[in-house]
Amino acid sequence: MPPPADIVKVAIEWPGAFPKLMEIDQKKPLSSIIKEVCDGWSLANHDQFALQHADSSNFYITEKNRNEIKNGAILRLTTSPAQNAQQLHERIQSSSMDAKLEALKDLANYSRDVTFAQEFINLDGISLLTQMVESGTERYQKLQKIMKPCFGDMLSFTLTAFVELMDHGIVSWDTFSVAFIKKIASYVNKFASDISILQRSLAILESMVLNSHDLYQKVAQEITIGQLIPHLQGTDQEIQTYTIAVINALFLKAPDDKRQEMANILAQKQLRSIILTHVIRAQRAINNEMAHQLYVLQVLTFNLLEDRMMTKMDPQDQAQRDIIFELRRIAFDAESEPNNSSGSIEKRKSMYTRDYKKLGFINHVNPAMDFTQTPPGMLALDNMLYFAKHHQDAYIRIVLENSSREDKHECPFGRSSIELTKMLCEILKVGELPSETCNDFHPMFFTHDRSFEEFFCICIQLLNKTWKEMRATSEDFNKVMQVVKEQIMRALTTKPSSLDQFKSKLQNLSYTEILKIRQSERMNQEDFQSRPILELKEKIQPEILELIKQQRLNRLVEGTCFRKLNSRRRQDKFWYCRLSPNHKVLHYGDLEESPQGEVPHDSLQDKLPVADIKAVVTGKDCPHMKEKGALKQNKEVLELAFSILYDSSGQLNFIAPDKHEYCVWTDGLNALLGKDMLSDLTRNDLDTLLSMEIKLRLLDLENIQIPDAPPPIPKEPSNYDFVYDCN
């Protein structure tokens, strides 16, 4: 007979004694269990003891997390978090360098546990650490010269403990002094060769900037882009990631009026070319966090265009009107410039109106009115002028080519440029804040200082080419724009490494090729609506659903690596979960790093019987999404969150690596519970597989019209003379 669900069998260690096997009743108060353990070893003052996991985490067991104890777990009896915090608080102030170093090492380790962290912070431990950072370095200046490794380790452990304690969100970042910020900023230069100190210093600066407006201003005064750039030119990708993260944080929190100024400084310091050379084109793979930081930098850079995008043109502003005159001048030169004789004003107006029509403006008399819509506002005019000046031959060719066509087949350059600019802003999400989970950066945008303008120049030439291929008229304008958007999106998904490669991809995506792709996709998604086909679908759908179910369960058996919830993204902690081959148990456990391939069942410490699962919840219903500030409840994170609820209050919380894995796991778990699989992935798979299966079954009926109603049953024959007995 299995033990009751509230009884957990564990082993408990105590230094100098044999481990004790015992059964823990989860209904009993934790203090009673600790007293029972202490009595077994004749230890007095049981209130000064606590239980903790004996694995590498060493986390304390509390009433809140005691449900995480599993059968077969190894626990350790140790001093209580309050007493441990008090002892470490005293030890790190020791006059002995060796004792102090050992105490700081222990503090860095224990600070990962929120239970210990709360006790240490209650003793004003954060203030003690900041004082040590502010004053301790001067105290050990002489020691640094003769004991540099020891000093470096001491500072590294101090900063590590500080970062871990602050990560719990117990203490506000607004409480730190300018002296502390100056010290941390100085370490970015002083300890460039000490990776550990540099990492933590950059992490602290990033957190300060992101979590406090006052600290942003102080950090911005203490750290310059020039001080950060050299760290990008090294070979350590983690340091490069932290450095770009600090730059992004400063960029993100800068006031609107300072952001363009900062962008100019980044351009002067050649940040883009340094990232391209030392990060993107370095001879190593780019990890997920670096990809995320590059994506954030890309978004923030494009967001600088938002101001121009949302600025309407003032038809009375002569400087803005001069830009339109310049577009006309470049296109038509001075070949038809009127002389200044009397009566030429009317002639000039007439000529300008004719030329503006050739340029493709909607309002021929006053083209400034075309730029009063936002978006794209003045950004469209900026793009047109850039194209006219930097790609003058292509600009003149497009304008003259279209002005010589029949009216109904001309591609209006002005209108096209305005709509294309608006489309490109939508594609690149100009004006939107970066996502916390996305890592979709495009290397080609780091290959040019004016990447958006160059992107526009390539796309406007593509639009003109596609217009000719489609033999479009003005009525087809929206159709052309849809095709161009599809061409651009398909080319971007290949992640071209340069703008030239992007242009090459577009060359291969002609209108004819797009038609072929659409035809192929339409055939794959063809939905026969006749009654016989619908009946056939209904008949074979259960088989297809069973096939999808088996695929989902097989994927769960292979397992997936998930990232642990953490307020600091770069300190990735992973855990792995997989279903047993007999589909009865979920095996899961922590990992030191992201695995290559599958993780064996026997290396995963924890188990959860499928029979114990009560429900699977997603999104906002997940317990870890209801917690205060859980990843700021970012929309993308909410869409990837799901939880398994078991027992009375047990829960297993997940953040899927991507939407595909989210669908696979929620489908698989629902299938295990005998519920319907409702994900978008299941719907798509079902449509695809049903379509394929029906086409296979109807191959013999190709080119035969299938009637909506069954054919009539013929009348009985007048005689049966044609029947004969085979015997």
JSON list of C-alpha atoms in Angstrom, two decimals, residues 61-229:
[
{"chain": "A", "resi": 61, "resn": "ILE", "atom": "CA", "xyz": [13.15, 24.88, 3.73]},
{"chain": "A", "resi": 62, "resn": "THR", "atom": "CA", "xyz": [10.29, 27.09, 4.90]},
{"chain": "A", "resi": 63, "resn": "GLU", "atom": "CA", "xyz": [6.57, 26.74, 5.31]},
{"chain": "A", "resi": 64, "resn": "LYS", "atom": "CA", "xyz": [6.19, 28.35, 1.88]},
{"chain": "A", "resi": 65, "resn": "ASN", "atom": "CA", "xyz": [8.42, 25.98, -0.06]},
{"chain": "A", "resi": 66, "resn": "ARG", "atom": "CA", "xyz": [8.15, 22.76, 1.97]},
{"chain": "A", "resi": 67, "resn": "ASN", "atom": "CA", "xyz": [5.83, 21.26, -0.66]},
{"chain": "A", "resi": 68, "resn": "GLU", "atom": "CA", "xyz": [8.84, 21.10, -2.99]},
{"chain": "A", "resi": 69, "resn": "ILE", "atom": "CA", "xyz": [10.36, 18.32, -0.83]},
{"chain": "A", "resi": 70, "resn": "LYS", "atom": "CA", "xyz": [10.20, 15.07, -2.80]},
{"chain": "A", "resi": 71, "resn": "ASN", "atom": "CA", "xyz": [10.46, 11.45, -1.76]},
{"chain": "A", "resi": 72, "resn": "GLY", "atom": "CA", "xyz": [14.12, 10.43, -1.55]},
{"chain": "A", "resi": 73, "resn": "ALA", "atom": "CA", "xyz": [15.35, 13.99, -1.01]},
{"chain": "A", "resi": 74, "resn": "ILE", "atom": "CA", "xyz": [18.48, 14.54, 1.07]},
{"chain": "A", "resi": 75, "resn": "LEU", "atom": "CA", "xyz": [18.16, 17.36, 3.61]},
{"chain": "A", "resi": 76, "resn": "ARG", "atom": "CA", "xyz": [20.64, 18.86, 6.03]},
{"chain": "A", "resi": 77, "resn": "LEU", "atom": "CA", "xyz": [20.11, 20.11, 9.57]},
{"chain": "A", "resi": 78, "resn": "THR", "atom": "CA", "xyz": [21.87, 23.44, 9.90]},
{"chain": "A", "resi": 79, "resn": "THR", "atom": "CA", "xyz": [21.82, 26.71, 11.78]},
{"chain": "A", "resi": 80, "resn": "SER", "atom": "CA", "xyz": [18.72, 28.85, 11.26]},
{"chain": "A", "resi": 81, "resn": "PRO", "atom": "CA", "xyz": [18.80, 31.57, 8.58]},
{"chain": "A", "resi": 82, "resn": "ALA", "atom": "CA", "xyz": [18.63, 34.29, 11.27]},
{"chain": "A", "resi": 83, "resn": "GLN", "atom": "CA", "xyz": [21.59, 32.85, 13.17]},
{"chain": "A", "resi": 84, "resn": "ASN", "atom": "CA", "xyz": [23.55, 32.16, 9.98]},
{"chain": "A", "resi": 85, "resn": "ALA", "atom": "CA", "xyz": [22.95, 35.73, 8.81]},
{"chain": "A", "resi": 86, "resn": "GLN", "atom": "CA", "xyz": [24.11, 37.08, 12.19]},
{"chain": "A", "resi": 87, "resn": "GLN", "atom": "CA", "xyz": [27.29, 34.98, 12.10]},
{"chain": "A", "resi": 88, "resn": "LEU", "atom": "CA", "xyz": [28.15, 36.01, 8.53]},
{"chain": "A", "resi": 89, "resn": "HIS", "atom": "CA", "xyz": [27.40, 39.64, 9.35]},
{"chain": "A", "resi": 90, "resn": "GLU", "atom": "CA", "xyz": [30.08, 39.42, 12.04]},
{"chain": "A", "resi": 91, "resn": "ARG", "atom": "CA", "xyz": [32.54, 37.28, 10.05]},
{"chain": "A", "resi": 92, "resn": "ILE", "atom": "CA", "xyz": [32.72, 39.61, 7.04]},
{"chain": "A", "resi": 93, "resn": "GLN", "atom": "CA", "xyz": [33.90, 42.36, 9.42]},
{"chain": "A", "resi": 94, "resn": "SER", "atom": "CA", "xyz": [36.78, 40.20, 10.67]},
{"chain": "A", "resi": 95, "resn": "SER", "atom": "CA", "xyz": [40.23, 41.76, 10.80]},
{"chain": "A", "resi": 96, "resn": "SER", "atom": "CA", "xyz": [41.73, 38.57, 9.37]},
{"chain": "A", "resi": 97, "resn": "MET", "atom": "CA", "xyz": [41.97, 38.70, 5.58]},
{"chain": "A", "resi": 98, "resn": "ASP", "atom": "CA", "xyz": [41.60, 34.92, 5.21]},
{"chain": "A", "resi": 99, "resn": "ALA", "atom": "CA", "xyz": [38.55, 34.78, 7.50]},
{"chain": "A", "resi": 100, "resn": "LYS", "atom": "CA", "xyz": [37.00, 37.77, 5.76]},
{"chain": "A", "resi": 101, "resn": "LEU", "atom": "CA", "xyz": [37.56, 36.21, 2.32]},
{"chain": "A", "resi": 102, "resn": "GLU", "atom": "CA", "xyz": [36.00, 32.90, 3.39]},
{"chain": "A", "resi": 103, "resn": "ALA", "atom": "CA", "xyz": [33.02, 34.71, 4.95]},
{"chain": "A", "resi": 104, "resn": "LEU", "atom": "CA", "xyz": [32.38, 36.75, 1.78]},
{"chain": "A", "resi": 105, "resn": "LYS", "atom": "CA", "xyz": [32.56, 33.57, -0.30]},
{"chain": "A", "resi": 106, "resn": "ASP", "atom": "CA", "xyz": [29.92, 31.95, 1.94]},
{"chain": "A", "resi": 107, "resn": "LEU", "atom": "CA", "xyz": [27.80, 35.11, 1.81]},
{"chain": "A", "resi": 108, "resn": "ALA", "atom": "CA", "xyz": [27.86, 35.15, -2.01]},
{"chain": "A", "resi": 109, "resn": "ASN", "atom": "CA", "xyz": [26.63, 31.54, -1.98]},
{"chain": "A", "resi": 110, "resn": "TYR", "atom": "CA", "xyz": [23.93, 31.93, 0.71]},
{"chain": "A", "resi": 111, "resn": "SER", "atom": "CA", "xyz": [22.58, 35.21, -0.75]},
{"chain": "A", "resi": 112, "resn": "ARG", "atom": "CA", "xyz": [20.90, 33.31, -3.59]},
{"chain": "A", "resi": 113, "resn": "ASP", "atom": "CA", "xyz": [18.39, 32.02, -1.02]},
{"chain": "A", "resi": 114, "resn": "VAL", "atom": "CA", "xyz": [15.60, 34.54, -0.43]},
{"chain": "A", "resi": 115, "resn": "THR", "atom": "CA", "xyz": [15.05, 33.24, 3.14]},
{"chain": "A", "resi": 116, "resn": "PHE", "atom": "CA", "xyz": [18.64, 33.95, 4.13]},
{"chain": "A", "resi": 117, "resn": "ALA", "atom": "CA", "xyz": [18.66, 37.19, 2.12]},
{"chain": "A", "resi": 118, "resn": "GLN", "atom": "CA", "xyz": [15.69, 38.55, 4.07]},
{"chain": "A", "resi": 119, "resn": "GLU", "atom": "CA", "xyz": [17.42, 37.88, 7.40]},
{"chain": "A", "resi": 120, "resn": "PHE", "atom": "CA", "xyz": [20.74, 39.39, 6.26]},
{"chain": "A", "resi": 121, "resn": "ILE", "atom": "CA", "xyz": [19.00, 42.48, 4.88]},
{"chain": "A", "resi": 122, "resn": "ASN", "atom": "CA", "xyz": [17.13, 42.86, 8.20]},
{"chain": "A", "resi": 123, "resn": "LEU", "atom": "CA", "xyz": [20.55, 43.22, 9.84]},
{"chain": "A", "resi": 124, "resn": "ASP", "atom": "CA", "xyz": [21.25, 46.15, 7.49]},
{"chain": "A", "resi": 125, "resn": "GLY", "atom": "CA", "xyz": [23.58, 43.89, 5.53]},
{"chain": "A", "resi": 126, "resn": "ILE", "atom": "CA", "xyz": [23.22, 45.82, 2.26]},
{"chain": "A", "resi": 127, "resn": "SER", "atom": "CA", "xyz": [24.50, 48.98, 3.93]},
{"chain": "A", "resi": 128, "resn": "LEU", "atom": "CA", "xyz": [27.46, 47.06, 5.34]},
{"chain": "A", "resi": 129, "resn": "LEU", "atom": "CA", "xyz": [28.39, 45.75, 1.88]},
{"chain": "A", "resi": 130, "resn": "THR", "atom": "CA", "xyz": [28.09, 49.21, 0.29]},
{"chain": "A", "resi": 131, "resn": "GLN", "atom": "CA", "xyz": [30.31, 50.67, 3.04]},
{"chain": "A", "resi": 132, "resn": "MET", "atom": "CA", "xyz": [32.87, 47.94, 2.37]},
{"chain": "A", "resi": 133, "resn": "VAL", "atom": "CA", "xyz": [32.82, 48.81, -1.33]},
{"chain": "A", "resi": 134, "resn": "GLU", "atom": "CA", "xyz": [33.07, 52.56, -0.67]},
{"chain": "A", "resi": 135, "resn": "SER", "atom": "CA", "xyz": [35.79, 52.48, 1.98]},
{"chain": "A", "resi": 136, "resn": "GLY", "atom": "CA", "xyz": [37.27, 49.01, 1.86]},
{"chain": "A", "resi": 137, "resn": "THR", "atom": "CA", "xyz": [39.24, 49.53, -1.29]},
{"chain": "A", "resi": 138, "resn": "GLU", "atom": "CA", "xyz": [41.25, 52.38, 0.22]},
{"chain": "A", "resi": 139, "resn": "ARG", "atom": "CA", "xyz": [41.89, 50.32, 3.33]},
{"chain": "A", "resi": 140, "resn": "TYR", "atom": "CA", "xyz": [43.42, 47.57, 1.23]},
{"chain": "A", "resi": 141, "resn": "GLN", "atom": "CA", "xyz": [45.28, 49.64, -1.34]},
{"chain": "A", "resi": 142, "resn": "LYS", "atom": "CA", "xyz": [48.59, 48.45, 0.00]},
{"chain": "A", "resi": 143, "resn": "LEU", "atom": "CA", "xyz": [47.36, 44.90, 0.30]},
{"chain": "A", "resi": 144, "resn": "GLN", "atom": "CA", "xyz": [46.20, 45.01, -3.29]},
{"chain": "A", "resi": 145, "resn": "LYS", "atom": "CA", "xyz": [49.77, 45.43, -4.48]},
{"chain": "A", "resi": 146, "resn": "ILE", "atom": "CA", "xyz": [51.13, 42.49, -2.49]},
{"chain": "A", "resi": 147, "resn": "MET", "atom": "CA", "xyz": [48.00, 40.30, -2.44]},
{"chain": "A", "resi": 148, "resn": "LYS", "atom": "CA", "xyz": [46.27, 41.18, -5.70]},
{"chain": "A", "resi": 149, "resn": "PRO", "atom": "CA", "xyz": [44.55, 37.80, -6.26]},
{"chain": "A", "resi": 150, "resn": "CYS", "atom": "CA", "xyz": [43.19, 37.79, -2.70]},
{"chain": "A", "resi": 151, "resn": "PHE", "atom": "CA", "xyz": [41.95, 41.37, -3.04]},
{"chain": "A", "resi": 152, "resn": "GLY", "atom": "CA", "xyz": [40.32, 40.65, -6.39]},
{"chain": "A", "resi": 153, "resn": "ASP", "atom": "CA", "xyz": [38.51, 37.61, -4.99]},
{"chain": "A", "resi": 154, "resn": "MET", "atom": "CA", "xyz": [37.33, 39.57, -1.98]},
{"chain": "A", "resi": 155, "resn": "LEU", "atom": "CA", "xyz": [35.88, 42.35, -4.11]},
{"chain": "A", "resi": 156, "resn": "SER", "atom": "CA", "xyz": [34.36, 39.83, -6.50]},
{"chain": "A", "resi": 157, "resn": "PHE", "atom": "CA", "xyz": [32.56, 37.95, -3.68]},
{"chain": "A", "resi": 158, "resn": "THR", "atom": "CA", "xyz": [31.37, 41.27, -2.19]},
{"chain": "A", "resi": 159, "resn": "LEU", "atom": "CA", "xyz": [29.85, 42.40, -5.47]},
{"chain": "A", "resi": 160, "resn": "THR", "atom": "CA", "xyz": [28.38, 38.95, -6.14]},
{"chain": "A", "resi": 161, "resn": "ALA", "atom": "CA", "xyz": [26.66, 38.93, -2.75]},
{"chain": "A", "resi": 162, "resn": "PHE", "atom": "CA", "xyz": [25.36, 42.45, -3.38]},
{"chain": "A", "resi": 163, "resn": "VAL", "atom": "CA", "xyz": [23.93, 41.51, -6.80]},
{"chain": "A", "resi": 164, "resn": "GLU", "atom": "CA", "xyz": [22.27, 38.35, -5.45]},
{"chain": "A", "resi": 165, "resn": "LEU", "atom": "CA", "xyz": [20.72, 40.19, -2.49]},
{"chain": "A", "resi": 166, "resn": "MET", "atom": "CA", "xyz": [19.39, 43.02, -4.66]},
{"chain": "A", "resi": 167, "resn": "ASP", "atom": "CA", "xyz": [17.93, 40.54, -7.16]},
{"chain": "A", "resi": 168, "resn": "HIS", "atom": "CA", "xyz": [15.33, 39.47, -4.62]},
{"chain": "A", "resi": 169, "resn": "GLY", "atom": "CA", "xyz": [13.66, 42.88, -4.91]},
{"chain": "A", "resi": 170, "resn": "ILE", "atom": "CA", "xyz": [13.52, 43.41, -1.14]},
{"chain": "A", "resi": 171, "resn": "VAL", "atom": "CA", "xyz": [15.49, 46.67, -1.08]},
{"chain": "A", "resi": 172, "resn": "SER", "atom": "CA", "xyz": [14.88, 49.70, -3.31]},
{"chain": "A", "resi": 173, "resn": "TRP", "atom": "CA", "xyz": [17.69, 50.78, -5.64]},
{"chain": "A", "resi": 174, "resn": "ASP", "atom": "CA", "xyz": [17.03, 54.44, -4.79]},
{"chain": "A", "resi": 175, "resn": "THR", "atom": "CA", "xyz": [18.90, 54.19, -1.49]},
{"chain": "A", "resi": 176, "resn": "PHE", "atom": "CA", "xyz": [22.48, 54.18, -2.81]},
{"chain": "A", "resi": 177, "resn": "SER", "atom": "CA", "xyz": [24.94, 57.04, -2.53]},
{"chain": "A", "resi": 178, "resn": "VAL", "atom": "CA", "xyz": [26.94, 58.80, -5.23]},
{"chain": "A", "resi": 179, "resn": "ALA", "atom": "CA", "xyz": [30.15, 57.48, -3.59]},
{"chain": "A", "resi": 180, "resn": "PHE", "atom": "CA", "xyz": [28.97, 53.89, -4.14]},
{"chain": "A", "resi": 181, "resn": "ILE", "atom": "CA", "xyz": [28.07, 54.59, -7.78]},
{"chain": "A", "resi": 182, "resn": "LYS", "atom": "CA", "xyz": [31.46, 56.24, -8.35]},
{"chain": "A", "resi": 183, "resn": "LYS", "atom": "CA", "xyz": [33.20, 53.14, -6.97]},
{"chain": "A", "resi": 184, "resn": "ILE", "atom": "CA", "xyz": [31.22, 50.73, -9.14]},
{"chain": "A", "resi": 185, "resn": "ALA", "atom": "CA", "xyz": [31.81, 52.91, -12.21]},
{"chain": "A", "resi": 186, "resn": "SER", "atom": "CA", "xyz": [35.53, 53.07, -11.45]},
{"chain": "A", "resi": 187, "resn": "TYR", "atom": "CA", "xyz": [35.73, 49.26, -11.41]},
{"chain": "A", "resi": 188, "resn": "VAL", "atom": "CA", "xyz": [34.58, 49.19, -15.04]},
{"chain": "A", "resi": 189, "resn": "ASN", "atom": "CA", "xyz": [37.92, 50.78, -15.95]},
{"chain": "A", "resi": 190, "resn": "LYS", "atom": "CA", "xyz": [40.16, 49.67, -13.10]},
{"chain": "A", "resi": 191, "resn": "PHE", "atom": "CA", "xyz": [39.39, 45.94, -13.23]},
{"chain": "A", "resi": 192, "resn": "ALA", "atom": "CA", "xyz": [39.04, 45.41, -16.98]},
{"chain": "A", "resi": 193, "resn": "SER", "atom": "CA", "xyz": [41.27, 42.32, -16.72]},
{"chain": "A", "resi": 194, "resn": "ASP", "atom": "CA", "xyz": [39.29, 40.81, -13.83]},
{"chain": "A", "resi": 195, "resn": "ILE", "atom": "CA", "xyz": [36.29, 39.26, -15.59]},
{"chain": "A", "resi": 196, "resn": "SER", "atom": "CA", "xyz": [34.37, 38.48, -12.39]},
{"chain": "A", "resi": 197, "resn": "ILE", "atom": "CA", "xyz": [34.54, 42.03, -10.96]},
{"chain": "A", "resi": 198, "resn": "LEU", "atom": "CA", "xyz": [33.83, 43.59, -14.36]},
{"chain": "A", "resi": 199, "resn": "GLN", "atom": "CA", "xyz": [30.77, 41.38, -14.90]},
{"chain": "A", "resi": 200, "resn": "ARG", "atom": "CA", "xyz": [29.22, 42.26, -11.57]},
{"chain": "A", "resi": 201, "resn": "SER", "atom": "CA", "xyz": [30.04, 45.95, -11.86]},
{"chain": "A", "resi": 202, "resn": "LEU", "atom": "CA", "xyz": [28.33, 46.14, -15.24]},
{"chain": "A", "resi": 203, "resn": "ALA", "atom": "CA", "xyz": [25.33, 44.17, -13.92]},
{"chain": "A", "resi": 204, "resn": "ILE", "atom": "CA", "xyz": [24.97, 46.58, -10.98]},
{"chain": "A", "resi": 205, "resn": "LEU", "atom": "CA", "xyz": [25.16, 49.63, -13.26]},
{"chain": "A", "resi": 206, "resn": "GLU", "atom": "CA", "xyz": [22.51, 48.18, -15.58]},
{"chain": "A", "resi": 207, "resn": "SER", "atom": "CA", "xyz": [20.15, 47.43, -12.68]},
{"chain": "A", "resi": 208, "resn": "MET", "atom": "CA", "xyz": [20.66, 50.91, -11.22]},
{"chain": "A", "resi": 209, "resn": "VAL", "atom": "CA", "xyz": [19.79, 52.57, -14.51]},
{"chain": "A", "resi": 210, "resn": "LEU", "atom": "CA", "xyz": [16.74, 50.38, -15.19]},
{"chain": "A", "resi": 211, "resn": "ASN", "atom": "CA", "xyz": [15.31, 50.54, -11.67]},
{"chain": "A", "resi": 212, "resn": "SER", "atom": "CA", "xyz": [15.76, 54.18, -10.66]},
{"chain": "A", "resi": 213, "resn": "HIS", "atom": "CA", "xyz": [15.45, 57.43, -12.59]},
{"chain": "A", "resi": 214, "resn": "ASP", "atom": "CA", "xyz": [17.62, 59.26, -10.04]},
{"chain": "A", "resi": 215, "resn": "LEU", "atom": "CA", "xyz": [20.33, 56.62, -10.29]},
{"chain": "A", "resi": 216, "resn": "TYR", "atom": "CA", "xyz": [20.18, 56.79, -14.10]},
{"chain": "A", "resi": 217, "resn": "GLN", "atom": "CA", "xyz": [21.21, 60.44, -13.92]},
{"chain": "A", "resi": 218, "resn": "LYS", "atom": "CA", "xyz": [24.03, 59.69, -11.49]},
{"chain": "A", "resi": 219, "resn": "VAL", "atom": "CA", "xyz": [25.31, 56.70, -13.47]},
{"chain": "A", "resi": 220, "resn": "ALA", "atom": "CA", "xyz": [25.13, 58.69, -16.73]},
{"chain": "A", "resi": 221, "resn": "GLN", "atom": "CA", "xyz": [27.43, 61.29, -15.13]},
{"chain": "A", "resi": 222, "resn": "GLU", "atom": "CA", "xyz": [29.93, 58.67, -13.93]},
{"chain": "A", "resi": 223, "resn": "ILE", "atom": "CA", "xyz": [30.19, 56.31, -16.89]},
{"chain": "A", "resi": 224, "resn": "THR", "atom": "CA", "xyz": [30.84, 57.33, -20.50]},
{"chain": "A", "resi": 225, "resn": "ILE", "atom": "CA", "xyz": [30.36, 55.44, -23.73]},
{"chain": "A", "resi": 226, "resn": "GLY", "atom": "CA", "xyz": [34.09, 55.81, -24.28]},
{"chain": "A", "resi": 227, "resn": "GLN", "atom": "CA", "xyz": [34.75, 53.82, -21.10]},
{"chain": "A", "resi": 228, "resn": "LEU", "atom": "CA", "xyz": [32.41, 51.02, -22.21]},
{"chain": "A", "resi": 229, "resn": "ILE", "atom": "CA", "xyz": [33.53, 50.65, -25.85]}
]
